[in-house]
mmCIF file of C-alpha atoms in Angstrom:
data_model
loop_
_atom_site.group_PDB
_atom_site.id
_atom_site.type_symbol
_atom_site.label_atom_id
_atom_site.label_comp_id
_atom_site.label_asym_id
_atom_site.label_seq_id
_atom_site.Cartn_x
_atom_site.Cartn_y
_atom_site.Cartn_z
ATOM 1 C CA MET M 1 -5.314 16.830 -0.757
ATOM 2 C CA GLU M 2 -8.340 15.529 1.134
ATOM 3 C CA ILE M 3 -8.113 11.864 2.171
ATOM 4 C CA ARG M 4 -11.422 9.994 2.280
ATOM 5 C CA THR M 5 -12.109 6.438 3.408
ATOM 6 C CA THR M 6 -14.037 4.909 0.513
ATOM 7 C CA GLY M 7 -13.516 1.170 0.490
ATOM 8 C CA PHE M 8 -12.001 -0.725 -2.420
ATOM 9 C CA GLY M 9 -15.368 -1.245 -4.111
ATOM 10 C CA HIS M 10 -15.952 2.499 -4.615
ATOM 11 C CA PRO M 11 -16.033 3.526 -8.313
ATOM 12 C CA ASP M 12 -13.119 5.958 -7.839
ATOM 13 C CA ALA M 13 -11.097 3.206 -6.143
ATOM 14 C CA GLN M 14 -11.792 0.829 -9.001
ATOM 15 C CA SER M 15 -10.823 3.457 -11.579
ATOM 16 C CA LEU M 16 -7.539 4.218 -9.800
ATOM 17 C CA ALA M 17 -6.881 0.487 -9.301
ATOM 18 C CA GLU M 18 -7.180 0.019 -13.061
ATOM 19 C CA GLU M 19 -4.671 2.847 -13.575
ATOM 20 C CA VAL M 20 -2.314 1.093 -11.145
ATOM 21 C CA GLN M 21 -2.642 -2.111 -13.165
ATOM 22 C CA GLN M 22 -1.796 -0.241 -16.380
ATOM 23 C CA GLU M 23 1.265 1.219 -14.650
ATOM 24 C CA TYR M 24 2.386 -2.344 -13.819
ATOM 25 C CA VAL M 25 1.782 -3.404 -17.428
ATOM 26 C CA ARG M 26 3.970 -0.518 -18.661
ATOM 27 C CA ARG M 27 6.752 -1.320 -16.199
ATOM 28 C CA TYR M 28 6.619 -5.124 -15.936
ATOM 29 C CA GLY M 29 4.645 -6.284 -18.963
ATOM 30 C CA ASP M 30 1.716 -7.587 -16.886
ATOM 31 C CA GLY M 31 -0.687 -6.499 -14.160
ATOM 32 C CA ASP M 32 -0.439 -7.532 -10.524
ATOM 33 C CA ARG M 33 -1.887 -11.025 -10.136
ATOM 34 C CA THR M 34 -2.095 -10.888 -6.338
ATOM 35 C CA ALA M 35 -5.612 -11.837 -5.210
ATOM 36 C CA ILE M 36 -7.497 -8.793 -3.945
ATOM 37 C CA HIS M 37 -11.156 -8.572 -2.996
ATOM 38 C CA PRO M 38 -13.023 -5.441 -1.846
ATOM 39 C CA ASP M 39 -13.871 -7.050 1.506
ATOM 40 C CA HIS M 40 -10.137 -7.361 2.297
ATOM 41 C CA PHE M 41 -10.267 -3.617 3.004
ATOM 42 C CA ASP M 42 -13.383 -3.542 5.181
ATOM 43 C CA PRO M 43 -12.741 -2.235 8.704
ATOM 44 C CA PRO M 44 -11.589 -3.416 11.125
ATOM 45 C CA ALA M 45 -9.546 -5.867 9.025
ATOM 46 C CA GLY M 46 -8.502 -3.266 6.487
ATOM 47 C CA LEU M 47 -9.002 0.183 5.061
ATOM 48 C CA PHE M 48 -8.939 1.781 1.625
ATOM 49 C CA VAL M 49 -8.634 5.510 1.037
ATOM 50 C CA ILE M 50 -8.590 7.927 -1.860
ATOM 51 C CA GLY M 51 -6.873 11.287 -1.984
ATOM 52 C CA TYR M 52 -8.850 14.009 -3.712
ATOM 53 C CA GLN M 53 -7.483 17.293 -5.020
ATOM 54 C CA ASP M 54 -10.172 19.816 -5.941
ATOM 55 C CA GLY M 55 -12.710 16.971 -6.047
ATOM 56 C CA ARG M 56 -10.618 14.817 -8.413
ATOM 57 C CA PRO M 57 -9.304 11.413 -7.275
ATOM 58 C CA VAL M 58 -5.515 11.639 -7.571
ATOM 59 C CA ALA M 59 -4.152 9.029 -5.147
ATOM 60 C CA CYS M 60 -5.161 5.810 -3.448
ATOM 61 C CA GLY M 61 -3.950 3.118 -1.139
ATOM 62 C CA GLY M 62 -5.042 0.705 1.502
ATOM 63 C CA TRP M 63 -4.004 -1.914 3.981
ATOM 64 C CA ARG M 64 -5.370 -5.323 4.806
ATOM 65 C CA ALA M 65 -4.811 -7.448 7.885
ATOM 66 C CA LYS M 66 -2.299 -10.260 7.686
ATOM 67 C CA GLU M 67 -1.416 -12.912 10.222
ATOM 68 C CA ARG M 68 1.503 -15.271 10.835
ATOM 69 C CA ASP M 69 2.441 -17.486 7.915
ATOM 70 C CA ALA M 70 5.319 -19.596 6.609
ATOM 71 C CA ASP M 71 6.759 -16.638 4.651
ATOM 72 C CA GLY M 72 7.611 -14.654 7.774
ATOM 73 C CA LEU M 73 4.502 -12.560 8.148
ATOM 74 C CA ARG M 74 3.498 -12.055 11.764
ATOM 75 C CA ASP M 75 0.303 -11.787 13.733
ATOM 76 C CA ARG M 76 -0.983 -8.191 13.653
ATOM 77 C CA ASP M 77 0.798 -7.313 10.388
ATOM 78 C CA ALA M 78 -0.982 -5.162 7.820
ATOM 79 C CA GLU M 79 -0.141 -5.318 4.120
ATOM 80 C CA LEU M 80 -0.021 -2.101 2.127
ATOM 81 C CA LYS M 81 -1.747 -2.433 -1.263
ATOM 82 C CA ARG M 82 -2.487 -0.311 -4.315
ATOM 83 C CA MET M 83 -0.499 2.768 -3.348
ATOM 84 C CA PHE M 84 -0.728 4.995 -6.405
ATOM 85 C CA VAL M 85 -0.633 8.636 -7.439
ATOM 86 C CA VAL M 86 -1.784 9.644 -10.920
ATOM 87 C CA PRO M 87 1.150 10.831 -13.051
ATOM 88 C CA ASP M 88 0.172 14.511 -13.242
ATOM 89 C CA ALA M 89 -0.141 14.739 -9.440
ATOM 90 C CA ARG M 90 3.230 13.207 -8.581
ATOM 91 C CA GLY M 91 5.962 15.119 -6.800
ATOM 92 C CA LYS M 92 3.537 16.980 -4.521
ATOM 93 C CA GLY M 93 3.893 14.830 -1.393
ATOM 94 C CA TYR M 94 0.586 13.006 -1.869
ATOM 95 C CA ALA M 95 2.072 9.496 -1.615
ATOM 96 C CA ARG M 96 3.900 10.397 1.605
ATOM 97 C CA ALA M 97 0.734 11.935 3.107
ATOM 98 C CA LEU M 98 -1.304 8.883 2.121
ATOM 99 C CA LEU M 99 1.317 6.501 3.529
ATOM 100 C CA ARG M 100 1.406 8.319 6.866
ATOM 101 C CA HIS M 101 -2.392 8.304 7.018
ATOM 102 C CA LEU M 102 -2.486 4.562 6.351
ATOM 103 C CA GLU M 103 0.159 3.946 9.009
ATOM 104 C CA ALA M 104 -1.868 5.919 11.570
ATOM 105 C CA THR M 105 -5.068 4.027 10.770
ATOM 106 C CA ALA M 106 -3.277 0.669 10.955
ATOM 107 C CA ILE M 107 -1.900 1.609 14.382
ATOM 108 C CA ALA M 108 -5.389 2.659 15.507
ATOM 109 C CA ALA M 109 -6.664 -0.757 14.378
ATOM 110 C CA GLY M 110 -4.043 -2.531 16.509
ATOM 111 C CA ARG M 111 -1.639 -3.484 13.731
ATOM 112 C CA THR M 112 2.021 -3.513 14.727
ATOM 113 C CA ARG M 113 3.881 -3.724 11.415
ATOM 114 C CA LEU M 114 3.148 -2.573 7.886
ATOM 115 C CA VAL M 115 4.560 -4.757 5.086
ATOM 116 C CA LEU M 116 4.507 -4.339 1.335
ATOM 117 C CA GLU M 117 5.672 -5.824 -1.919
ATOM 118 C CA THR M 118 6.969 -3.636 -4.721
ATOM 119 C CA GLY M 119 9.440 -4.128 -7.532
ATOM 120 C CA THR M 120 12.862 -3.038 -8.652
ATOM 121 C CA LEU M 121 11.319 -1.235 -11.634
ATOM 122 C CA GLN M 122 9.634 1.168 -9.200
ATOM 123 C CA PRO M 123 12.696 2.924 -7.742
ATOM 124 C CA GLU M 124 10.672 5.964 -6.690
ATOM 125 C CA ALA M 125 8.412 3.741 -4.564
ATOM 126 C CA ILE M 126 11.403 2.024 -2.961
ATOM 127 C CA ALA M 127 12.976 5.426 -2.232
ATOM 128 C CA LEU M 128 9.754 6.725 -0.657
ATOM 129 C CA TYR M 129 9.385 3.699 1.595
ATOM 130 C CA ALA M 130 13.052 3.738 2.610
ATOM 131 C CA SER M 131 12.827 7.454 3.459
ATOM 132 C CA GLU M 132 9.864 6.647 5.732
ATOM 133 C CA GLY M 133 11.731 3.958 7.661
ATOM 134 C CA TYR M 134 10.861 0.823 5.687
ATOM 135 C CA ALA M 135 13.561 -1.823 5.277
ATOM 136 C CA GLU M 136 13.781 -4.975 3.205
ATOM 137 C CA ILE M 137 12.231 -8.067 4.771
ATOM 138 C CA ARG M 138 11.869 -11.693 3.730
ATOM 139 C CA LYS M 139 9.837 -11.946 0.530
ATOM 140 C CA PHE M 140 6.213 -13.031 0.875
ATOM 141 C CA GLY M 141 3.106 -13.379 -1.237
ATOM 142 C CA TYR M 142 2.432 -14.137 -4.873
ATOM 143 C CA TYR M 143 5.733 -12.702 -6.147
ATOM 144 C CA LYS M 144 8.037 -14.007 -3.393
ATOM 145 C CA ASP M 145 10.074 -16.020 -5.907
ATOM 146 C CA HIS M 146 10.191 -13.310 -8.596
ATOM 147 C CA GLU M 147 13.605 -11.748 -9.157
ATOM 148 C CA LEU M 148 12.176 -8.210 -9.501
ATOM 149 C CA SER M 149 10.186 -8.407 -6.263
ATOM 150 C CA VAL M 150 11.197 -6.370 -3.221
ATOM 151 C CA CYS M 151 9.410 -6.732 0.118
ATOM 152 C CA MET M 152 9.710 -4.102 2.821
ATOM 153 C CA GLY M 153 8.364 -3.619 6.309
ATOM 154 C CA LYS M 154 8.164 -1.061 9.098
ATOM 155 C CA GLU M 155 7.401 -1.524 12.773
ATOM 156 C CA LEU M 156 4.463 0.681 13.694
ATOM 157 C CA VAL M 157 4.738 2.611 16.937
ATOM 158 C CA ALA M 158 1.878 4.563 18.413
ATOM 159 C CA GLU M 159 2.727 8.149 19.322
ATOM 160 C CA THR M 160 2.742 8.510 23.083
ATOM 161 C CA ALA M 161 2.822 11.648 25.180
ATOM 162 C CA ASP M 162 5.661 12.096 27.646
ATOM 163 C CA VAL M 163 4.486 11.591 31.193
ATOM 164 C CA LEU M 164 6.070 13.942 33.737
#
């Protein structure tokens, strides 16, 4: 899979974002109502990428800068949004590759923690995040009071070379 930075306004990003919304409708009965604007993902305050396999968009995701708030978010946090792999491309490691890419770009942009909101009806997403070192945190955002909401976070640590 080739990962390309596209921005959230790119036609492929919008098409995949609509597929994500339909996935939420199937699982939860409604789309995600969290406010998202394309400029939330403009560097250096964010990033949106698409994974392509043989020229076809098969995965997407992005992060946007967040700062300290009353819900427990901290300065230099980044929020993961719209992580998605099309159904016929699942099980190939694309989500994990995309997640690691987004973590690396957030670190490069000076972000120190990646946070996300998912739901209990997405057990495969929760399992992926947990396997990558994410743990439950205080709920934040639009769905913080929703019983099916799960918020997770991971401290981001830049890779450093050993100095002899």
